[in-house]
């Protein structure tokens, strides 16, 4: 085991000793209970099984066969979740072959950041994760299940499902993905058209044509954003059938993986040969394995929020310093857009998650003894990987990585703590020092760009975008105009207490700044013209203002916009109770 990985893991174990012990005590107490058929009242059971077909009702009540609950994010609007429409029938058919029953326990909301990007609906995005966790808990609260299959893919959906499942840690759980869409218009070409539109060089019709050629069929988007990072991390945690992440929807291969998921959850049930409740499986080693896989692939920055919340759900305490120290040692093995030109289909063709897992395990960067839903343990995830990379422009070995360090850095200084995704940013832009241009909304910066008011070297400070201010929306609409300025030769960086997702692009962006401006963070004291230094080499984030002047400044108050009618007030309670980004932006702690 690499010394840095071992040291970080040991620190997390020590830090989490009390909370993890308390969590496991609850899990163990739940495990010792009798099966639902013997424990629950007859009226309770009658309600639970009333809608089952006669054969299944007999099987679960009289023969006391295993009953598998399904929690699904199916809807037929979102491309990534539309394929789940057919899964319940497939799972019921497979269950019948193995003397088991399946019930869809509940559905969870699934919103798409691609649809809500730059709109008022985006303010609901991050908190939808906690709503999904709550919906998962509601589904599982019926307490009649021997195991759970979790059907979800995208940004907040997988973290929400996992948080909810971990609050029912006595249950064996397997995640069932749906896969990516086929390759369409390349991500590079899509971004080029977006930048042209931002400059007024092409019209809306051409932009829509390009976007529709990129997002064109069922499945996840093909860039390596949060959705596809989710799938890589679940493979690294042993929560998938090995290799399931990136098989295409609607194929025979995908159905094989789906049926195997049902057999797997039966195998790890209390009556199966390998009882593996999710609360025991997701331990400190499992969490570190996910963190390492994120860093080795240049995955989404959103996971520096989500995985803190996920770990806390299992009684495990991690923070950004843990990510930063791991990043100093974990090599970058993948170049997938926005960290390269390849899409996830090319990533899969070159070796995909099995290649990554095998290389990280062989290099001592992952815990080989961590739990898994699979009989072969976490090492099973690396089986089937090609002996050599199918494309060295996309995947490389630990002996010859793209970079000796991971794709994320922690920045800290006078402006607080932030993270930056350096794997996508050319080295000559890892340090930017320039005058600040301060904006209190994404829209204000876009308006200034359209008016030609930001043709200059600058650090764009976009504040009041944190959880307590407006729900911490992604600010991905800023990428095209900032990229245009950068391509015109200006030194440009972004500093914000908002998010930029896994698609942050090649503009250096110090994001998730904490404490946020609304919570008294120092971004509220920055003024136009202040010299701001974003230094991903030294790991610093500073404003070069005289100490006395800085201390004397009064923070700018947040001028909250009027309610928009898109649910902002429904989520007001979430904003009031949200923790900071480094605490996972949790509303339930």
Coordinates of C-alpha atoms in Angstrom, one line a residue:
X1 CA 0.0 0.0 0.0
X2 CA 1.3 3.4 -0.9
X3 CA 2.4 5.3 2.2
X4 CA 0.2 8.4 1.5
X5 CA -2.9 6.3 1.0
X6 CA -2.1 4.3 4.1
X7 CA -1.5 7.5 6.1
X8 CA -4.7 9.2 5.0
X9 CA -6.8 6.1 5.6
X10 CA -5.3 5.7 9.1
X11 CA -6.1 9.4 9.8
X12 CA -9.7 9.0 8.7
X13 CA -10.2 5.9 10.8
X14 CA -8.9 7.7 13.9
X15 CA -10.9 10.8 13.2
X16 CA -14.1 8.7 12.7
X17 CA -13.7 6.2 15.5
X18 CA -16.6 7.4 17.6
X19 CA -19.1 8.2 14.8
X20 CA -18.3 5.0 12.9
X21 CA -18.8 2.9 16.1
X22 CA -22.1 4.6 16.8
X23 CA -23.2 4.0 13.2
X24 CA -22.2 0.3 13.2
X25 CA -24.0 -0.2 16.5
X26 CA -27.3 0.8 14.9
X27 CA -26.6 -1.4 11.8
X28 CA -25.8 -4.4 13.9
X29 CA -28.9 -4.0 16.0
X30 CA -31.0 -3.9 12.9
X31 CA -29.3 -7.0 11.5
X32 CA -30.2 -9.1 14.5
X33 CA -34.0 -8.7 14.0
X34 CA -36.2 -11.5 12.7
X35 CA -37.3 -11.5 9.0
X36 CA -40.2 -9.2 8.2
X37 CA -42.6 -12.1 7.7
X38 CA -42.1 -13.1 11.3
X39 CA -41.6 -9.7 12.8
X40 CA -44.4 -7.5 11.4
X41 CA -48.1 -7.6 12.2
X42 CA -50.4 -9.5 9.8
X43 CA -52.2 -6.3 8.8
X44 CA -48.8 -4.7 8.0
X45 CA -47.8 -7.6 5.8
X46 CA -51.2 -7.8 4.1
X47 CA -50.8 -4.1 3.1
X48 CA -47.3 -4.7 1.9
X49 CA -48.1 -7.6 -0.3
X50 CA -51.7 -6.9 -1.4
X51 CA -50.8 -5.9 -5.0
X52 CA -48.4 -8.8 -5.6
X53 CA -49.5 -11.4 -8.2
X54 CA -50.8 -14.6 -6.6
X55 CA -47.7 -16.7 -7.1
X56 CA -45.4 -14.0 -5.7
X57 CA -47.8 -13.4 -2.7
X58 CA -47.6 -17.1 -1.9
X59 CA -43.9 -17.2 -2.4
X60 CA -43.2 -14.3 0.0
X61 CA -45.8 -15.0 2.6
X62 CA -45.9 -18.8 2.9
X63 CA -42.5 -19.8 1.5
X64 CA -40.9 -16.7 3.0
X65 CA -38.8 -16.1 -0.1
X66 CA -36.4 -13.2 -0.3
X67 CA -38.1 -9.9 -1.2
X68 CA -36.0 -7.4 -3.1
X69 CA -36.9 -3.7 -3.1
X70 CA -36.2 -1.5 -6.1
X71 CA -35.7 2.3 -5.7
X72 CA -35.8 3.9 -9.1
X73 CA -35.0 7.3 -10.6
X74 CA -37.0 6.4 -13.8
X75 CA -38.6 9.1 -15.8
X76 CA -39.0 9.3 -19.5
X77 CA -37.8 12.9 -19.8
X78 CA -34.2 12.5 -18.9
X79 CA -32.0 10.6 -21.3
X80 CA -30.0 8.9 -18.6
X81 CA -33.0 7.5 -16.7
X82 CA -35.4 6.7 -19.5
X83 CA -33.9 3.2 -20.0
X84 CA -35.0 2.2 -16.5
X85 CA -38.6 1.9 -17.8
X86 CA -38.0 -1.8 -18.7
X87 CA -35.9 -2.8 -15.6
X88 CA -38.7 -3.8 -13.2
X89 CA -40.0 -6.5 -15.7
X90 CA -36.4 -7.8 -16.3
X91 CA -35.7 -7.9 -12.6
X92 CA -39.0 -9.7 -11.8
X93 CA -38.3 -12.2 -14.5
X94 CA -34.9 -12.9 -13.1
X95 CA -36.1 -13.1 -9.5
X96 CA -38.7 -15.7 -10.4
X97 CA -35.9 -17.9 -11.7
X98 CA -34.3 -17.8 -8.3
X99 CA -37.3 -18.2 -6.0
X100 CA -37.4 -14.5 -5.0
X101 CA -39.8 -11.6 -5.4
X102 CA -39.3 -8.0 -6.5
X103 CA -41.3 -4.9 -5.6
X104 CA -40.7 -1.3 -6.8
X105 CA -40.4 0.3 -3.4
X106 CA -40.5 3.9 -4.6
X107 CA -39.3 6.4 -7.0
X108 CA -37.0 9.4 -6.5
X109 CA -36.9 12.7 -8.3
X110 CA -34.2 13.1 -10.9
X111 CA -33.5 16.5 -12.3
X112 CA -31.0 17.3 -15.0
X113 CA -28.5 20.0 -14.6
X114 CA -28.1 20.2 -18.3
X115 CA -31.7 21.3 -18.6
X116 CA -31.7 23.7 -15.7
X117 CA -28.2 25.1 -16.3
X118 CA -28.4 28.9 -16.1
X119 CA -32.1 28.9 -15.2
X120 CA -33.8 29.5 -11.8
X121 CA -34.4 25.7 -11.6
X122 CA -30.7 25.3 -11.0
X123 CA -31.1 26.6 -7.5
X124 CA -32.9 23.4 -6.6
X125 CA -30.2 21.1 -8.0
X126 CA -27.8 20.5 -5.1
X127 CA -30.6 20.2 -2.5
X128 CA -32.4 17.7 -4.8
X129 CA -29.7 15.3 -3.5
X130 CA -31.1 15.5 0.0
X131 CA -34.6 15.2 -1.3
X132 CA -33.6 12.0 -3.2
X133 CA -32.0 10.7 0.0
X134 CA -35.3 11.4 1.9
X135 CA -37.3 9.7 -0.9
X136 CA -35.1 6.7 -0.7
X137 CA -35.6 6.5 3.0
X138 CA -39.4 6.8 2.5
X139 CA -39.3 3.9 0.1
X140 CA -37.2 1.7 2.4
X141 CA -39.2 2.7 5.5
X142 CA -41.7 0.0 4.7
X143 CA -39.1 -2.4 6.2
X144 CA -40.1 -5.6 4.3
X145 CA -37.0 -6.0 2.1
X146 CA -34.2 -8.4 2.2
X147 CA -32.1 -6.4 -0.2
X148 CA -32.2 -3.3 -2.4
X149 CA -31.5 -2.5 -6.0
X150 CA -30.8 1.2 -6.6
X151 CA -31.5 2.5 -10.1
X152 CA -29.9 5.9 -10.8
X153 CA -27.1 7.4 -12.7
X154 CA -26.7 11.2 -12.8
X155 CA -25.3 14.0 -10.8
X156 CA -27.3 14.2 -7.5
X157 CA -29.2 11.0 -8.0
X158 CA -26.5 8.5 -7.2
X159 CA -25.2 10.4 -4.1
X160 CA -28.8 10.8 -2.9
X161 CA -29.6 7.1 -3.3
X162 CA -26.4 6.2 -1.6
X163 CA -27.0 8.5 1.4
X164 CA -30.5 7.2 1.7
X165 CA -29.3 3.5 1.5
X166 CA -26.6 4.1 4.1
X167 CA -29.3 5.2 6.6
X168 CA -30.6 1.6 6.1
X169 CA -27.2 0.2 6.5
X170 CA -28.4 -3.3 7.5
X171 CA -29.7 -4.0 4.0
X172 CA -27.6 -5.4 1.2
X173 CA -27.6 -3.0 -1.8
X174 CA -26.5 -3.1 -5.4
X175 CA -26.5 -0.2 -7.8
X176 CA -27.8 -0.8 -11.3
X177 CA -26.6 1.6 -13.9
X178 CA -28.1 2.3 -17.4
X179 CA -25.1 3.4 -19.4
X180 CA -24.1 6.2 -21.7
X181 CA -25.5 7.3 -25.0
X182 CA -23.5 6.6 -28.2
X183 CA -21.0 9.1 -29.3
X184 CA -22.4 12.0 -31.2
X185 CA -21.0 15.4 -32.0
X186 CA -17.6 15.6 -30.1
X187 CA -17.5 17.5 -26.9
X188 CA -14.7 19.6 -28.3
X189 CA -16.8 20.6 -31.3
X190 CA -19.8 21.2 -29.1
X191 CA -17.7 23.6 -26.9
X192 CA -16.3 25.4 -30.0
X193 CA -19.9 26.1 -31.2
X194 CA -20.8 27.4 -27.8
X195 CA -17.9 29.8 -27.8
X196 CA -18.8 31.0 -31.3
X197 CA -22.4 31.6 -30.1
X198 CA -21.1 33.5 -27.0
X199 CA -19.2 35.8 -29.5
X200 CA -22.2 36.2 -31.7
X201 CA -20.5 34.4 -34.6
X202 CA -23.3 31.8 -35.0
X203 CA -27.0 32.0 -34.3
X204 CA -29.3 30.1 -32.0
X205 CA -30.4 27.6 -34.8
X206 CA -26.8 26.5 -35.3
X207 CA -26.2 26.2 -31.6
X208 CA -29.3 24.1 -31.1
X209 CA -28.3 21.9 -34.0
X210 CA -24.9 21.3 -32.4
X211 CA -26.3 20.6 -28.9
X212 CA -28.9 18.2 -30.3
X213 CA -26.1 16.3 -32.2
X214 CA -24.2 16.0 -28.9
X215 CA -27.2 15.0 -26.7
X216 CA -29.2 12.7 -29.0
X217 CA -30.5 9.5 -27.5
X218 CA -31.1 7.5 -24.3
X219 CA -28.1 7.3 -21.9
X220 CA -25.9 9.6 -20.0
X221 CA -24.0 12.5 -21.6
X222 CA -20.7 11.3 -23.0
X223 CA -18.3 13.7 -21.2
X224 CA -16.7 12.8 -17.9
X225 CA -18.8 15.0 -15.7
X226 CA -20.5 14.1 -12.4
X227 CA -22.8 11.4 -13.8
X228 CA -20.1 9.3 -15.4
X229 CA -17.7 10.0 -12.4
X230 CA -20.5 8.5 -10.2
X231 CA -20.3 5.3 -12.2
X232 CA -16.5 5.1 -11.9
X233 CA -16.7 5.7 -8.1
X234 CA -19.3 3.0 -7.6
X235 CA -17.2 0.5 -9.4
X236 CA -14.3 1.5 -7.2
X237 CA -16.5 1.0 -4.1
X238 CA -17.6 -2.5 -5.2
X239 CA -21.2 -1.4 -5.4
X240 CA -21.7 -2.4 -9.1
X241 CA -21.6 -5.7 -10.9
X242 CA -18.0 -5.4 -12.3
X243 CA -17.8 -3.6 -15.6
X244 CA -21.4 -2.5 -15.6
X245 CA -20.8 1.2 -15.7
X246 CA -20.6 2.0 -19.4
X247 CA -22.4 -0.7 -21.4
X248 CA -25.0 1.0 -23.6
X249 CA -28.7 1.1 -22.9
X250 CA -30.9 -1.3 -24.7
X251 CA -28.2 -3.8 -25.5
X252 CA -28.0 -7.5 -24.7
X253 CA -24.8 -6.7 -22.7
X254 CA -26.7 -4.2 -20.6
X255 CA -29.5 -6.8 -19.8
X256 CA -26.9 -9.3 -18.7
X257 CA -25.5 -6.8 -16.2
X258 CA -29.0 -6.0 -15.0
X259 CA -29.9 -9.6 -14.4
X260 CA -26.6 -10.2 -12.7
X261 CA -27.4 -7.4 -10.3
X262 CA -30.5 -9.2 -9.1
X263 CA -28.5 -12.4 -8.6
X264 CA -25.8 -10.5 -6.8
X265 CA -28.2 -8.9 -4.3
X266 CA -29.6 -12.3 -3.5
X267 CA -26.1 -13.7 -3.0
X268 CA -25.3 -11.0 -0.4
X269 CA -28.6 -11.2 1.4
X270 CA -28.9 -12.8 4.9
X271 CA -30.0 -16.0 3.4
X272 CA -27.3 -15.9 0.7
X273 CA -23.7 -17.2 0.9
X274 CA -22.1 -13.8 1.3
X275 CA -24.1 -11.6 3.6
X276 CA -22.8 -8.0 2.9
X277 CA -24.9 -5.2 4.3
X278 CA -24.1 -1.8 2.7
X279 CA -23.3 -0.2 6.1
X280 CA -20.5 -2.7 6.7
X281 CA -19.2 -2.6 3.1
X282 CA -18.9 1.2 2.9
X283 CA -16.1 1.6 5.4
X284 CA -13.1 3.9 5.5
X285 CA -11.1 1.8 3.0
X286 CA -14.1 1.8 0.6
X287 CA -14.4 5.6 0.8
X288 CA -10.7 6.1 0.2
X289 CA -10.9 3.8 -2.8
X290 CA -13.6 6.0 -4.3
X291 CA -11.5 9.2 -3.6
X292 CA -8.5 7.6 -5.3
X293 CA -10.5 6.6 -8.3
X294 CA -11.9 10.2 -8.6
X295 CA -8.4 11.7 -8.5
X296 CA -6.8 9.1 -10.9
X297 CA -9.5 9.9 -13.6
X298 CA -9.8 13.7 -13.2
X299 CA -13.4 13.3 -12.1
X300 CA -16.0 15.8 -11.1
X301 CA -15.3 18.5 -8.5
X302 CA -18.9 18.0 -7.3
X303 CA -17.7 14.8 -5.5
X304 CA -15.7 16.9 -3.0
X305 CA -19.1 17.9 -1.7
X306 CA -21.1 14.7 -2.3
X307 CA -18.5 12.2 -0.9
X308 CA -18.1 14.1 2.3
X309 CA -21.9 13.8 2.8
X310 CA -21.9 10.1 1.7
X311 CA -19.1 9.3 4.2
X312 CA -20.9 11.1 7.0
X313 CA -23.9 8.9 6.3
X314 CA -21.8 5.9 7.2
X315 CA -20.2 7.6 10.3
X316 CA -17.0 8.4 8.4
X317 CA -15.4 11.9 8.6
X318 CA -13.4 13.1 5.6
X319 CA -12.5 16.6 4.4
X320 CA -10.8 18.4 1.5
X321 CA -7.3 18.1 3.1
X322 CA -7.7 14.3 2.7
X323 CA -8.5 14.7 -1.0
X324 CA -5.5 17.1 -1.4
X325 CA -3.0 14.8 0.3
X326 CA -4.2 11.8 -1.8
X327 CA -3.9 14.0 -4.9
X328 CA -0.3 14.6 -4.2
X329 CA 0.4 10.9 -4.6
X330 CA -2.3 9.4 -6.9
X331 CA -1.3 9.5 -10.6
X332 CA -3.6 10.7 -13.3
X333 CA -4.3 7.8 -15.6
X334 CA -7.1 9.0 -17.8
X335 CA -7.7 11.8 -20.3
X336 CA -11.5 12.1 -20.8
X337 CA -13.2 15.3 -21.7
X338 CA -12.9 17.9 -20.2
X339 CA -9.5 16.6 -19.2
X340 CA -8.8 15.4 -22.8
X341 CA -10.5 14.9 -26.1
X342 CA -12.0 11.4 -25.6
X343 CA -15.5 10.7 -24.5
X344 CA -16.6 8.0 -22.1
X345 CA -17.2 5.5 -24.9
X346 CA -13.6 5.9 -26.0
X347 CA -12.6 5.6 -22.3
X348 CA -14.5 2.3 -22.1
X349 CA -13.0 1.1 -25.4
X350 CA -9.5 1.8 -24.2
X351 CA -10.0 -0.3 -21.0
X352 CA -12.5 1.7 -18.9
X353 CA -13.0 1.2 -15.2
X354 CA -11.5 -2.3 -15.2
X355 CA -8.2 -0.8 -16.4
X356 CA -8.2 2.0 -13.8
X357 CA -9.0 -0.4 -11.0
X358 CA -6.4 -3.0 -12.0
X359 CA -3.7 -0.3 -12.4
X360 CA -4.5 1.4 -9.1
X361 CA -4.6 -1.9 -7.2
X362 CA -1.3 -3.1 -8.7
X363 CA 0.3 0.2 -7.8
X364 CA -0.8 0.1 -4.2
X365 CA -3.1 3.0 -4.5
X366 CA -6.3 1.2 -3.5
X367 CA -7.2 -1.1 -0.6
X368 CA -7.5 -4.6 -2.1
X369 CA -9.1 -6.0 1.1
X370 CA -12.1 -3.5 0.9
X371 CA -15.5 -5.0 0.7
X372 CA -17.5 -5.6 -2.5
X373 CA -20.8 -7.0 -3.5
X374 CA -18.9 -9.3 -5.8
X375 CA -17.5 -12.7 -4.9
X376 CA -14.1 -11.8 -6.2
X377 CA -13.8 -8.7 -4.0
X378 CA -12.7 -5.4 -5.2
X379 CA -10.1 -7.1 -7.4
X380 CA -13.0 -8.5 -9.5
X381 CA -13.5 -5.0 -10.8
X382 CA -10.2 -5.1 -12.6
X383 CA -10.8 -8.5 -14.3
X384 CA -11.1 -8.4 -18.0
X385 CA -9.0 -5.3 -18.5
X386 CA -6.8 -5.5 -21.6
X387 CA -3.1 -6.2 -21.0
X388 CA -2.2 -2.9 -22.5
X389 CA -4.2 0.3 -23.0
X390 CA -6.3 0.3 -26.0
X391 CA -5.4 4.0 -26.6
X392 CA -2.6 5.7 -24.7
X393 CA -4.0 9.1 -25.5
X394 CA -6.9 8.1 -23.2
X395 CA -5.6 5.6 -20.6
X396 CA -2.1 5.1 -19.3
X397 CA -0.5 2.8 -16.7
X398 CA 0.7 3.8 -13.2
X399 CA 4.2 3.3 -14.6
X400 CA 3.6 6.0 -17.3
X401 CA 0.8 8.3 -16.1
X402 CA -0.3 11.5 -17.7
X403 CA 0.7 13.2 -14.5
X404 CA 2.3 11.9 -11.3
X405 CA -0.4 13.6 -9.2
X406 CA -4.2 13.7 -9.3
X407 CA -6.5 16.2 -10.9
X408 CA -7.6 18.2 -7.9
X409 CA -5.9 20.7 -5.5
X410 CA -7.0 22.4 -2.3
X411 CA -6.4 26.2 -2.2
X412 CA -6.4 28.2 1.0
X413 CA -5.6 31.7 2.1
X414 CA -7.1 35.0 2.9
X415 CA -10.2 34.3 0.7
X416 CA -10.9 30.9 2.5
X417 CA -10.6 27.3 1.3
X418 CA -11.5 26.3 -2.3
X419 CA -10.8 23.5 -4.7
X420 CA -9.5 23.7 -8.3
X421 CA -9.6 21.0 -11.0
X422 CA -6.1 21.3 -12.4
X423 CA -6.2 18.2 -14.6
X424 CA -8.1 20.1 -17.3
X425 CA -6.1 23.3 -17.1
X426 CA -2.8 23.8 -19.0
X427 CA 0.2 24.3 -16.7
X428 CA 0.9 27.8 -17.9
X429 CA -2.5 28.8 -16.4
X430 CA -2.0 27.2 -13.0
X431 CA -1.1 30.6 -11.5
X432 CA -3.3 33.7 -12.3
X433 CA -2.8 37.1 -10.6
X434 CA -5.0 39.9 -11.9
X435 CA -7.5 42.6 -10.8
X436 CA -10.8 41.4 -9.5
X437 CA -14.1 42.0 -11.3
X438 CA -16.8 41.3 -8.7
X439 CA -20.3 40.0 -9.6
X440 CA -23.1 38.9 -7.3
X441 CA -24.7 36.6 -9.9
X442 CA -23.9 34.6 -13.0
X443 CA -26.2 36.7 -15.0
X444 CA -24.3 39.9 -14.1
X445 CA -21.1 38.5 -15.5
X446 CA -22.7 37.3 -18.7
X447 CA -24.3 40.7 -19.2
X448 CA -20.9 42.4 -18.7
X449 CA -19.3 40.1 -21.2
X450 CA -22.1 40.7 -23.8
X451 CA -21.6 44.5 -23.3
X452 CA -17.8 44.1 -23.9
X453 CA -17.0 45.3 -20.4
X454 CA -14.6 42.5 -19.4
X455 CA -12.0 42.5 -22.2
X456 CA -9.1 42.4 -19.8
X457 CA -6.9 40.3 -17.5
X458 CA -9.2 39.6 -14.6
X459 CA -10.1 37.2 -11.8
X460 CA -13.9 37.0 -12.0
X461 CA -15.3 36.8 -8.4
X462 CA -18.8 35.5 -8.6
X463 CA -20.1 35.4 -5.0
X464 CA -23.4 34.7 -3.1
X465 CA -23.6 31.4 -4.9
X466 CA -23.2 29.1 -1.9
X467 CA -25.7 26.8 -0.3
X468 CA -27.1 29.3 2.2
X469 CA -27.5 32.1 -0.5
X470 CA -29.2 30.4 -3.4
X471 CA -28.6 26.6 -3.1
X472 CA -25.1 26.6 -4.7
X473 CA -26.0 26.3 -8.4
X474 CA -23.6 25.2 -11.1
X475 CA -22.2 28.1 -13.0
X476 CA -21.4 26.2 -16.2
X477 CA -22.9 29.0 -18.4
X478 CA -19.8 31.0 -17.5
X479 CA -17.4 28.6 -19.2
X480 CA -17.9 29.7 -22.9
X481 CA -17.4 33.5 -22.3
X482 CA -14.4 33.0 -20.0
X483 CA -12.9 30.6 -22.5
X484 CA -13.4 33.2 -25.2
X485 CA -11.5 35.8 -23.1
X486 CA -8.7 33.3 -22.4
X487 CA -8.4 32.4 -26.1
X488 CA -8.1 36.1 -26.8
X489 CA -4.9 36.1 -24.8
X490 CA -6.2 37.5 -21.5
X491 CA -5.2 36.1 -18.1
X492 CA -8.5 34.8 -16.7
X493 CA -9.6 32.9 -13.6
X494 CA -12.8 32.4 -11.7
X495 CA -13.3 32.5 -8.0
X496 CA -16.7 31.5 -6.6
X497 CA -18.6 30.0 -3.7
X498 CA -20.7 28.3 -6.3
X499 CA -20.1 25.1 -8.3
X500 CA -18.8 24.4 -11.8
X501 CA -19.4 20.6 -12.0
X502 CA -17.3 18.0 -13.8
X503 CA -17.4 20.1 -17.0
X504 CA -15.4 23.1 -15.7
X505 CA -13.2 23.2 -18.8
X506 CA -9.8 24.8 -19.3
X507 CA -10.3 28.0 -17.4
X508 CA -8.7 27.9 -13.9
X509 CA -11.6 28.0 -11.4
X510 CA -11.3 28.2 -7.6
X511 CA -14.7 26.9 -6.7
X512 CA -16.7 25.9 -3.6
X513 CA -15.1 28.8 -1.7
X514 CA -15.8 28.3 2.0
X515 CA -17.0 30.0 4.1
X516 CA -19.4 31.3 1.6
X517 CA -20.1 35.0 1.3
X518 CA -23.6 34.7 2.7
X519 CA -22.2 33.0 5.8
X520 CA -19.7 35.8 6.5
X521 CA -17.0 34.6 4.2
X522 CA -14.3 36.9 2.9
X523 CA -15.6 37.0 -0.7
X524 CA -18.1 39.5 0.6
X525 CA -15.2 41.9 1.2
X526 CA -13.6 41.8 -2.2
X527 CA -13.9 44.9 -4.4
X528 CA -13.4 45.6 -8.1
X529 CA -9.7 46.2 -8.7
X530 CA -8.4 44.2 -5.8
X531 CA -5.5 42.0 -6.9
X532 CA -6.4 38.4 -6.5
X533 CA -3.9 35.5 -6.8
X534 CA -5.1 32.0 -7.7
X535 CA -2.0 29.8 -7.3
X536 CA -2.6 26.1 -7.9
X537 CA 1.1 25.4 -7.6
X538 CA 1.5 26.8 -4.1
X539 CA -2.1 25.9 -3.2
X540 CA -3.0 29.5 -2.2
X541 CA -6.0 31.8 -2.8
X542 CA -5.3 35.3 -1.7
X543 CA -6.3 38.9 -2.2
X544 CA -3.4 41.4 -2.1
X545 CA -4.9 44.1 0.0
X546 CA -3.2 46.0 2.9
X547 CA -4.0 44.3 6.2
X548 CA -5.4 47.4 7.8
X549 CA -7.7 48.2 4.9
X550 CA -8.9 44.6 4.7
X551 CA -9.7 44.5 8.4
X552 CA -11.6 47.8 8.1
X553 CA -13.8 46.7 5.2
X554 CA -17.5 46.0 5.7
X555 CA -18.8 42.9 3.9
X556 CA -21.3 43.6 1.1
X557 CA -24.7 42.3 2.1
X558 CA -26.5 39.8 -0.1
X559 CA -29.3 41.3 -2.2
X560 CA -31.4 38.2 -2.6
X561 CA -33.6 38.1 -5.7
X562 CA -37.3 37.9 -5.5
X563 CA -38.8 34.4 -5.5
X564 CA -38.9 33.1 -9.0
X565 CA -41.8 30.7 -8.9
X566 CA -39.5 27.7 -9.6
X567 CA -39.6 26.3 -6.1
X568 CA -37.1 28.6 -4.5
X569 CA -39.3 29.1 -1.4
X570 CA -40.0 25.4 -1.1
X571 CA -36.3 24.9 -0.6
X572 CA -35.9 27.9 1.7
X573 CA -35.6 25.6 4.8
X574 CA -32.8 23.7 3.1
X575 CA -30.9 27.0 2.6
X576 CA -31.4 28.0 6.2
X577 CA -30.0 24.7 7.5
X578 CA -27.3 23.8 4.9
X579 CA -23.8 23.3 6.1
X580 CA -20.8 24.6 4.2
X581 CA -19.5 23.0 1.0
X582 CA -16.6 21.3 2.8
X583 CA -19.1 19.7 5.3
X584 CA -21.0 18.3 2.3
X585 CA -23.6 21.0 2.1
X586 CA -25.7 18.7 4.2
X587 CA -29.2 19.8 5.5
X588 CA -29.6 16.8 7.8
X589 CA -26.7 17.2 10.2

